[in-house]
Short mmCIF file of C-alpha atoms and ligand atoms in Angstrom, two decimals:
data_model
loop_
_atom_site.label_atom_id
_atom_site.label_comp_id
_atom_site.label_asym_id
_atom_site.label_seq_id
_atom_site.Cartn_x
_atom_site.Cartn_y
_atom_site.Cartn_z
CA MET A 1 -9.29 34.99 -18.99
CA LEU A 2 -5.86 33.54 -19.78
CA LYS A 3 -5.84 31.04 -22.61
CA LEU A 4 -4.90 27.49 -21.63
CA ARG A 5 -2.17 26.01 -23.76
CA SER A 6 -2.35 22.31 -24.47
CA SER A 7 0.75 20.40 -23.42
CA PRO A 8 3.38 19.50 -26.00
CA ALA A 9 3.40 16.09 -24.29
CA LEU A 10 0.08 15.09 -25.83
CA GLY A 11 0.33 11.80 -27.66
CA SER A 12 4.09 12.03 -27.63
CA ASN A 13 5.99 8.76 -27.76
CA LEU A 14 8.81 10.34 -25.85
CA TYR A 15 6.59 10.79 -22.79
CA LYS A 16 5.01 7.36 -23.14
CA GLU A 17 8.47 5.81 -23.19
CA ALA A 18 9.58 7.91 -20.26
CA LEU A 19 6.59 6.75 -18.24
CA ASN A 20 7.35 3.13 -19.07
CA SER A 21 10.92 3.45 -17.92
CA SER A 22 12.26 5.65 -15.16
CA GLY A 23 12.87 8.34 -17.77
CA PHE A 24 15.97 10.43 -17.42
CA GLN A 25 15.45 11.46 -13.83
CA VAL A 26 17.35 10.14 -10.83
CA THR A 27 15.51 7.56 -8.78
CA THR A 28 14.81 9.61 -5.67
CA TYR A 29 11.02 9.48 -6.07
CA ALA A 30 8.61 6.57 -6.58
CA ARG A 31 6.23 8.07 -9.10
CA PRO A 32 3.24 6.25 -10.61
CA HIS A 33 3.94 5.22 -14.18
CA ASP A 34 0.38 5.71 -15.40
CA LEU A 35 0.15 9.40 -14.64
CA LEU A 36 1.56 12.42 -16.45
CA ILE A 37 0.31 15.76 -15.24
CA THR A 38 -0.10 18.10 -18.16
CA ARG A 39 -2.11 20.97 -16.67
CA GLY A 40 -4.05 22.16 -13.68
CA GLN A 41 -6.98 24.42 -13.00
CA GLY A 42 -8.15 25.39 -9.51
CA SER A 43 -8.39 22.16 -7.52
CA LYS A 44 -8.21 19.89 -10.54
CA LEU A 45 -5.22 18.31 -12.30
CA PHE A 46 -5.35 16.88 -15.79
CA ASP A 47 -3.48 14.09 -17.56
CA ASP A 48 -4.16 14.72 -21.23
CA LEU A 49 -2.00 11.79 -22.25
CA HIS A 50 -4.42 9.36 -20.59
CA ASN A 51 -7.49 11.59 -20.83
CA LYS A 52 -7.98 11.69 -17.09
CA SER A 53 -8.75 14.39 -14.57
CA TYR A 54 -8.14 14.35 -10.83
CA VAL A 55 -9.49 16.17 -7.82
CA ASP A 56 -6.32 17.40 -6.16
CA PHE A 57 -6.23 17.07 -2.36
CA THR A 58 -2.44 17.53 -2.38
CA ALA A 59 -2.01 21.07 -3.76
CA GLY A 60 1.53 20.11 -4.75
CA ILE A 61 2.18 19.26 -1.06
CA ALA A 62 0.48 22.31 0.46
CA VAL A 63 1.85 24.73 -2.12
CA THR A 64 -0.83 25.84 -4.60
CA SER A 65 -3.15 27.20 -1.95
CA LEU A 66 -4.81 29.62 -4.38
CA GLY A 67 -5.34 26.83 -6.90
CA HIS A 68 -3.52 25.69 -10.01
CA SER A 69 -3.06 28.19 -12.84
CA ASN A 70 -4.40 30.96 -10.65
CA GLU A 71 -5.25 33.66 -13.16
CA LYS A 72 -3.92 36.59 -11.15
CA VAL A 73 -0.68 34.79 -10.26
CA SER A 74 -0.12 33.97 -13.94
CA GLN A 75 -0.82 37.57 -14.89
CA ILE A 76 1.66 38.91 -12.32
CA LEU A 77 4.25 36.35 -13.43
CA CYS A 78 3.81 37.50 -17.01
CA ASP A 79 3.81 41.25 -16.31
CA GLN A 80 6.65 41.24 -13.79
CA SER A 81 8.83 39.03 -15.97
CA LYS A 82 8.63 41.68 -18.67
CA LYS A 83 9.60 44.36 -16.15
CA LEU A 84 12.35 42.74 -14.05
CA ILE A 85 13.00 39.14 -13.00
CA HIS A 86 16.23 39.39 -11.09
CA SER A 87 18.64 42.07 -9.98
CA SER A 88 20.48 40.41 -7.02
CA ASN A 89 20.51 41.20 -3.35
CA LEU A 90 23.15 43.88 -3.84
CA TYR A 91 20.38 46.39 -4.54
CA TYR A 92 16.90 47.02 -3.20
CA ASN A 93 13.94 46.19 -5.40
CA ALA A 94 10.47 47.62 -4.86
CA GLU A 95 8.61 44.29 -5.02
CA CYS A 96 10.57 42.64 -2.19
CA LEU A 97 10.46 45.76 -0.03
CA GLU A 98 6.70 45.68 -0.43
CA LEU A 99 6.44 41.96 0.27
CA SER A 100 8.60 42.21 3.40
CA LYS A 101 6.52 45.11 4.72
CA LYS A 102 3.33 43.16 4.04
CA ILE A 103 4.61 40.05 5.81
CA VAL A 104 5.57 42.04 8.90
CA GLU A 105 2.35 44.07 8.99
CA LYS A 106 -0.03 41.18 8.25
CA THR A 107 1.78 38.96 10.75
CA LYS A 108 1.22 41.53 13.48
CA SER A 109 -2.34 42.47 12.55
CA LEU A 110 -3.51 38.86 12.18
CA GLY A 111 -2.28 37.62 15.56
CA GLY A 112 1.12 36.26 14.50
CA GLN A 113 4.56 37.06 15.96
CA HIS A 114 3.71 40.29 17.83
CA ASP A 115 7.28 41.56 17.65
CA CYS A 116 7.91 40.55 14.03
CA SER A 117 10.52 42.92 12.74
CA LYS A 118 12.50 41.81 9.69
CA VAL A 119 12.32 39.35 6.80
CA PHE A 120 15.01 37.38 4.97
CA LEU A 121 13.76 36.26 1.54
CA CYS A 122 15.05 33.11 -0.14
CA SER A 123 13.77 30.41 -2.47
CA THR A 124 12.90 27.13 -0.70
CA GLY A 125 11.67 25.94 2.65
CA THR A 126 14.91 24.18 3.40
CA GLU A 127 16.82 27.35 2.69
CA ALA A 128 14.53 29.36 4.99
CA ASN A 129 15.25 26.87 7.77
CA GLU A 130 18.99 27.00 7.10
CA ALA A 131 18.79 30.76 7.58
CA ALA A 132 16.75 30.34 10.78
CA LEU A 133 19.28 27.88 12.22
CA LYS A 134 22.20 30.13 11.34
CA PHE A 135 20.47 33.17 12.84
CA ALA A 136 19.81 31.26 16.08
CA LYS A 137 23.43 30.07 16.19
CA LYS A 138 24.70 33.57 15.51
CA HIS A 139 22.58 34.90 18.38
CA GLY A 140 23.93 32.14 20.61
CA SER A 141 27.52 32.83 19.63
CA LEU A 142 27.24 36.34 21.07
CA LEU A 143 26.21 34.88 24.44
CA GLY A 144 28.86 32.18 24.74
CA PRO A 145 31.55 30.42 22.70
CA LYS A 146 29.82 27.02 22.78
CA LYS A 147 26.22 28.14 22.47
CA HIS A 148 25.39 26.73 19.03
CA GLY A 149 23.47 23.50 19.70
CA ILE A 150 19.89 22.97 18.52
CA ILE A 151 16.98 21.06 20.06
CA ALA A 152 14.74 19.41 17.48
CA PHE A 153 11.98 16.84 17.75
CA GLU A 154 11.40 13.26 16.88
CA ASN A 155 8.97 12.99 13.98
CA SER A 156 10.12 16.34 12.59
CA PHE A 157 10.79 17.34 9.00
CA HIS A 158 12.73 20.49 8.18
CA GLY A 159 14.32 19.75 4.80
CA ARG A 160 16.99 17.78 2.99
CA THR A 161 20.16 19.87 2.93
CA MET A 162 22.81 18.91 5.45
CA GLY A 163 21.84 21.62 7.96
CA ALA A 164 18.08 21.12 7.71
CA LEU A 165 18.58 17.36 7.63
CA SER A 166 20.55 17.50 10.84
CA VAL A 167 17.36 18.68 12.62
CA THR A 168 15.10 16.25 10.71
CA SER A 169 14.62 13.10 12.75
CA ASN A 170 13.63 10.39 10.26
CA PRO A 171 16.54 7.90 10.09
CA LYS A 172 15.52 6.94 6.54
CA TYR A 173 16.41 10.46 5.38
CA ARG A 174 19.55 10.79 7.55
CA THR A 175 21.36 7.50 7.86
CA PRO A 176 22.91 7.17 4.37
CA PHE A 177 24.58 10.55 4.60
CA GLY A 178 27.07 10.11 7.38
CA ASP A 179 28.00 12.95 9.68
CA LEU A 180 25.58 15.86 9.65
CA VAL A 181 25.91 19.22 11.38
CA PRO A 182 26.83 18.35 14.98
CA GLY A 183 25.07 19.65 18.07
CA THR A 184 21.46 18.51 17.54
CA THR A 185 19.53 16.90 20.39
CA PHE A 186 16.25 15.21 19.48
CA MET A 187 13.56 15.27 22.13
CA ASN A 188 10.05 13.86 22.19
CA ILE A 189 7.33 16.49 21.88
CA HIS A 190 5.08 14.35 24.10
CA ASP A 191 7.52 14.51 27.02
CA GLU A 192 6.46 16.48 30.08
CA LEU A 193 7.64 20.07 30.18
CA ASN A 194 9.88 19.38 33.18
CA VAL A 195 11.95 17.02 30.99
CA PHE A 196 12.65 19.94 28.61
CA SER A 197 13.17 22.32 31.45
CA ASP A 198 15.75 20.08 33.15
CA PHE A 199 17.59 19.52 29.87
CA VAL A 200 17.62 23.16 28.78
CA LYS A 201 18.73 24.42 32.19
CA ALA A 202 21.52 21.85 32.37
CA ASN A 203 22.71 22.71 28.84
CA LYS A 204 22.00 26.40 28.54
CA ASP A 205 25.62 27.19 27.71
CA THR A 206 25.58 24.93 24.65
CA ILE A 207 22.03 25.26 23.29
CA ALA A 208 21.36 28.16 20.93
CA GLY A 209 17.93 27.29 19.62
CA LEU A 210 14.94 25.00 19.42
CA ILE A 211 13.12 24.25 16.16
CA VAL A 212 9.58 22.89 16.02
CA GLU A 213 6.72 22.60 13.54
CA PRO A 214 3.55 23.86 15.30
CA VAL A 215 1.76 21.17 13.30
CA GLN A 216 4.13 18.34 12.39
CA GLY A 217 3.43 17.75 8.71
CA GLU A 218 5.50 15.03 7.07
CA GLY A 219 5.65 13.23 10.43
CA GLY A 220 1.90 12.50 10.26
CA VAL A 221 -0.09 15.74 10.80
CA PHE A 222 0.28 16.13 14.56
CA PRO A 223 -0.80 19.53 15.91
CA VAL A 224 1.43 20.31 18.90
CA PRO A 225 -0.81 21.31 21.85
CA THR A 226 -0.90 25.05 22.53
CA GLU A 227 0.17 24.60 26.17
CA LYS A 228 3.20 22.59 25.07
CA LEU A 229 4.36 25.28 22.64
CA ALA A 230 3.74 27.96 25.25
CA GLY A 231 5.64 25.99 27.89
CA LEU A 232 8.59 25.40 25.55
CA LYS A 233 8.80 29.09 24.74
CA LYS A 234 8.88 30.04 28.42
CA ILE A 235 11.63 27.53 29.21
CA CYS A 236 13.65 28.70 26.21
CA SER A 237 13.23 32.41 26.94
CA ASP A 238 14.32 31.87 30.55
CA ASN A 239 17.52 30.24 29.28
CA ASP A 240 18.40 32.47 26.31
CA VAL A 241 17.43 29.80 23.81
CA VAL A 242 15.91 31.05 20.56
CA VAL A 243 12.61 29.46 19.46
CA ILE A 244 12.11 28.76 15.76
CA HIS A 245 8.73 27.74 14.37
CA ASP A 246 8.86 25.98 11.02
CA GLU A 247 5.61 27.10 9.34
CA ILE A 248 6.64 25.99 5.89
CA GLN A 249 3.76 23.55 5.62
CA CYS A 250 1.33 24.70 8.33
CA GLY A 251 1.64 28.46 7.71
CA MET A 252 0.07 30.80 5.13
CA GLY A 253 -3.52 30.18 6.13
CA ARG A 254 -3.38 26.37 6.08
CA THR A 255 -4.72 26.04 9.65
CA GLY A 256 -7.27 28.84 9.31
CA LYS A 257 -4.97 31.52 10.76
CA LEU A 258 -2.30 33.27 8.73
CA TRP A 259 0.29 31.46 10.88
CA ALA A 260 -0.30 28.41 13.06
CA HIS A 261 1.46 30.21 15.93
CA ALA A 262 -1.31 32.82 15.86
CA TYR A 263 -3.31 30.30 17.93
CA LEU A 264 -0.81 30.93 20.74
CA PRO A 265 -0.80 33.71 23.34
CA LYS A 266 1.58 36.51 22.47
CA GLU A 267 4.26 35.53 24.99
CA ALA A 268 4.48 32.10 23.32
CA HIS A 269 5.28 33.48 19.87
CA PRO A 270 8.54 32.31 18.29
CA ASP A 271 11.64 34.48 17.90
CA ILE A 272 12.05 33.24 14.33
CA PHE A 273 9.59 31.55 11.99
CA THR A 274 9.87 30.28 8.45
CA SER A 275 7.55 30.16 5.47
CA ALA A 276 7.74 28.78 1.91
CA LYS A 277 5.40 26.49 -0.07
CA ALA A 278 2.13 28.51 -0.32
CA LEU A 279 3.92 31.87 -0.18
CA GLY A 280 4.53 31.70 -3.94
CA ASN A 281 1.59 29.45 -4.93
CA GLY A 282 4.14 27.34 -6.81
CA PHE A 283 6.72 29.97 -7.62
CA PRO A 284 9.77 29.20 -5.45
CA ILE A 285 9.89 31.81 -2.75
CA ALA A 286 10.51 31.42 0.98
CA ALA A 287 11.02 33.67 3.97
CA THR A 288 12.57 33.71 7.43
CA MET A 289 11.01 36.20 9.85
CA VAL A 290 12.81 37.44 12.95
CA ASN A 291 12.15 39.73 15.88
CA GLU A 292 14.44 42.62 16.75
CA LYS A 293 16.44 40.55 19.25
CA ILE A 294 17.55 38.23 16.43
CA ASN A 295 18.03 41.00 13.91
CA ASN A 296 20.35 42.78 16.35
CA ALA A 297 22.60 39.72 16.37
CA LEU A 298 23.08 39.82 12.58
CA LYS A 299 25.49 41.84 10.58
CA VAL A 300 26.31 42.31 6.90
CA GLY A 301 27.82 39.14 5.45
CA ASP A 302 26.29 36.70 7.95
CA HIS A 303 24.08 35.12 5.29
CA GLY A 304 23.13 35.50 1.64
CA THR A 305 21.53 34.08 -1.48
CA THR A 306 21.71 34.86 -5.17
CA TYR A 307 18.13 34.11 -6.26
CA GLY A 308 16.27 34.87 -3.03
CA GLY A 309 14.44 38.16 -2.87
CA ASN A 310 14.04 38.53 -6.60
CA PRO A 311 11.35 40.92 -7.85
CA LEU A 312 9.39 38.18 -9.61
CA GLY A 313 8.95 36.23 -6.38
CA GLY A 314 8.32 39.46 -4.51
CA ALA A 315 5.47 40.48 -6.82
CA ILE A 316 3.82 37.05 -6.63
CA GLY A 317 4.33 36.73 -2.87
CA SER A 318 2.73 40.14 -2.32
CA TYR A 319 -0.41 39.08 -4.13
CA VAL A 320 -0.58 35.75 -2.30
CA MET A 321 -0.05 37.49 1.04
CA ASP A 322 -2.82 40.01 0.28
CA THR A 323 -5.22 37.23 -0.65
CA ILE A 324 -4.53 34.76 2.16
CA GLY A 325 -3.82 37.40 4.79
CA ASP A 326 -7.45 38.35 4.95
CA GLU A 327 -9.86 37.53 7.82
CA ALA A 328 -12.74 36.52 5.52
CA PHE A 329 -10.50 34.22 3.46
CA LEU A 330 -9.13 32.59 6.62
CA GLN A 331 -12.62 32.09 8.03
CA LYS A 332 -13.55 30.16 4.89
CA VAL A 333 -10.56 27.86 5.42
CA ILE A 334 -11.94 26.99 8.86
CA THR A 335 -15.42 26.33 7.47
CA LYS A 336 -14.05 24.13 4.68
CA GLY A 337 -11.88 22.28 7.19
CA GLN A 338 -14.97 21.54 9.27
CA LYS A 339 -16.74 20.21 6.19
CA PHE A 340 -13.82 17.85 5.55
CA GLU A 341 -13.68 16.71 9.15
CA GLU A 342 -17.41 16.01 9.46
CA ARG A 343 -17.38 13.79 6.40
CA LEU A 344 -14.13 12.06 7.38
CA GLN A 345 -15.56 11.35 10.87
CA GLU A 346 -18.49 9.60 9.19
CA ILE A 347 -16.14 7.51 7.07
CA ARG A 348 -13.98 6.75 10.10
CA ALA A 349 -17.02 5.62 12.10
CA ARG A 350 -17.80 3.03 9.43
CA TYR A 351 -14.28 1.55 9.48
CA PRO A 352 -13.19 1.67 13.14
CA GLN A 353 -10.87 -1.30 12.73
CA HIS A 354 -9.00 0.36 9.83
CA ILE A 355 -9.20 4.10 10.62
CA THR A 356 -7.87 4.89 14.06
CA ASP A 357 -7.63 8.68 14.36
CA LEU A 358 -8.51 12.00 12.75
CA ARG A 359 -6.28 15.00 13.46
CA GLY A 360 -5.54 18.42 12.10
CA ARG A 361 -6.43 22.05 11.92
CA GLY A 362 -8.19 23.97 9.14
CA LEU A 363 -7.28 22.39 5.81
CA MET A 364 -4.35 20.38 7.13
CA ILE A 365 -5.92 17.09 8.09
CA GLY A 366 -4.55 13.64 8.80
CA LEU A 367 -6.56 10.43 8.83
CA GLU A 368 -4.68 7.69 10.63
CA PHE A 369 -4.94 4.10 9.44
CA ALA A 370 -4.06 0.93 11.32
CA GLU A 371 -1.64 0.05 8.52
CA ALA A 372 0.19 1.97 5.77
CA PRO A 373 -2.60 2.95 3.32
CA LYS A 374 -0.59 2.30 0.16
CA ASP A 375 -3.35 0.46 -1.70
CA LEU A 376 -5.84 3.15 -0.77
CA ILE A 377 -3.69 5.94 -2.23
CA SER A 378 -3.35 3.98 -5.44
CA LYS A 379 -7.08 3.19 -5.56
CA CYS A 380 -7.90 6.89 -5.06
CA LYS A 381 -5.65 7.71 -8.00
CA ASP A 382 -7.35 5.13 -10.20
CA LEU A 383 -10.73 6.62 -9.29
CA GLY A 384 -9.64 10.22 -9.96
CA LEU A 385 -8.42 11.62 -6.64
CA LEU A 386 -4.87 12.58 -5.65
CA VAL A 387 -4.04 12.27 -1.95
CA ILE A 388 -0.74 11.77 -0.16
CA THR A 389 0.46 10.07 2.95
CA ALA A 390 2.39 11.41 5.93
CA GLY A 391 4.26 9.55 8.65
CA LYS A 392 3.89 5.78 8.56
CA SER A 393 0.14 5.35 8.13
CA THR A 394 -1.59 8.71 7.75
CA VAL A 395 -3.51 9.97 4.75
CA ARG A 396 -2.85 13.70 4.51
CA PHE A 397 -5.44 16.14 3.15
CA VAL A 398 -3.91 19.49 2.11
CA PRO A 399 -6.11 20.72 -0.78
CA PRO A 400 -5.94 24.22 -2.27
CA LEU A 401 -7.44 26.63 0.28
CA THR A 402 -9.71 27.89 -2.50
CA ILE A 403 -11.30 24.47 -3.08
CA SER A 404 -15.05 24.74 -3.60
CA ASP A 405 -17.68 22.89 -1.54
CA SER A 406 -18.67 20.83 -4.56
CA GLU A 407 -15.03 19.83 -5.20
CA ILE A 408 -14.67 18.82 -1.54
CA GLU A 409 -17.73 16.61 -1.95
CA GLU A 410 -16.57 15.23 -5.27
CA GLY A 411 -13.16 14.32 -3.84
CA LEU A 412 -14.56 12.85 -0.64
CA ASP A 413 -17.11 10.79 -2.60
CA ILE A 414 -14.17 9.27 -4.47
CA PHE A 415 -12.24 8.80 -1.23
CA GLU A 416 -15.18 7.02 0.38
CA LYS A 417 -15.61 4.77 -2.63
CA ALA A 418 -11.90 3.91 -2.52
CA VAL A 419 -12.07 3.13 1.21
CA ASN A 420 -15.08 0.88 0.54
CA GLU A 421 -13.29 -0.96 -2.23
CA VAL A 422 -10.03 -1.43 -0.33
CA TYR A 423 -11.37 -2.24 3.14
CA THR A 424 -14.68 -4.04 2.55
C1 PLP B 1 7.71 21.61 7.69
C2 PLP B 1 8.62 21.62 6.50
N1 PLP B 1 9.82 22.21 6.58
C3 PLP B 1 10.66 22.25 5.54
C4 PLP B 1 10.33 21.69 4.34
C5 PLP B 1 11.30 21.75 3.18
O1 PLP B 1 10.83 22.65 2.24
P1 PLP B 1 11.39 22.61 0.73
O2 PLP B 1 11.02 21.29 0.18
O3 PLP B 1 10.71 23.77 0.05
O4 PLP B 1 12.85 22.82 0.80
C6 PLP B 1 9.11 21.05 4.19
C7 PLP B 1 8.74 20.39 2.93
O5 PLP B 1 7.92 19.52 2.87
C8 PLP B 1 8.22 21.02 5.31
O6 PLP B 1 7.03 20.42 5.23
#
């Protein structure tokens, strides 16, 4: 058992002062001023400054799927850091070769991209999407001089860098930043397939790719219907348009399959898909997977990264992939998801005027409220539960996939109490 270290923040005036002001960090986040996370264990987070503990239904925004301070992850981090942390992408390292092989093999054996062929390793979700967009554009450029446009969707979230932002629809994230990468067309995922078909056919010479989250996460937890994803893939394939699935939030077991696209028939699988968040259980590692058609379009020098594909991330990712990429583990995610949903349905039934919908898959669940549930989130925090929102008025439940039944109950008891207090 690894020894827990107490935080140097305990009782420190410096931290108290920082919490009272905005500290020394830029004001891009609205953080609560009465909460300082000092440590975590499994599905619990602790604030030793205020002597409080929290059930964590956020998992660091769908990241720590194997729980906080996972003993094995810490052990690997420790051991590998003494062996080799970084050696650059100029040379092979054993850990990343192993991780890439595991991703490809597990993807195929667990119903994901049937023609998965190669992996590009990097460090963040945004970066994985940047790679995916560039790969799609590179593929397009070999078919025609103007074929570099991208179709993206309203309500999407793909990241904050200029490329990823240019396919992220939310005006709040985009507007202040002026011109983004040109060539994006936003469509509505709820449109009939013939609307897509007409558009893609009419613009096949200028569209290189389409990017979609199989379950829209930040936008409000909206699973895209299987038939829609299958239809989009067919239209795109018929017109030489590359399909990218962004599985940064919904992948790595979150929906009860290794990848959300594993719910699709084989012919509907994407050409490229991306992963990050849970892949490193908190260590920054991300990946872009491609089939042979895409790999054939790439050549040395087309893309790169300094940190990505480092042995430390590779060693951690391998362990996470082994653990989550396991049928029995994934089955438990589905069972736990059902437990969540049953209880949330009961709560919803008691507050029909306030709670309007329940959506999701596995342990990626959204509870829709009639109005933005800001007070509820804050009440949950006061009572010892961390939950986050998505979209305009959705409470998002993305706990560690390893959460125990008793922790689910404990957290949902708090949630129910908070709903009672806010809406009664
Ligand atoms: C679907 C999706 N894509 C991309 C990203 C960006 O990932 P990162 O914050 O690791 O750059 C996120 C992050 O929330 C996401 O949910």
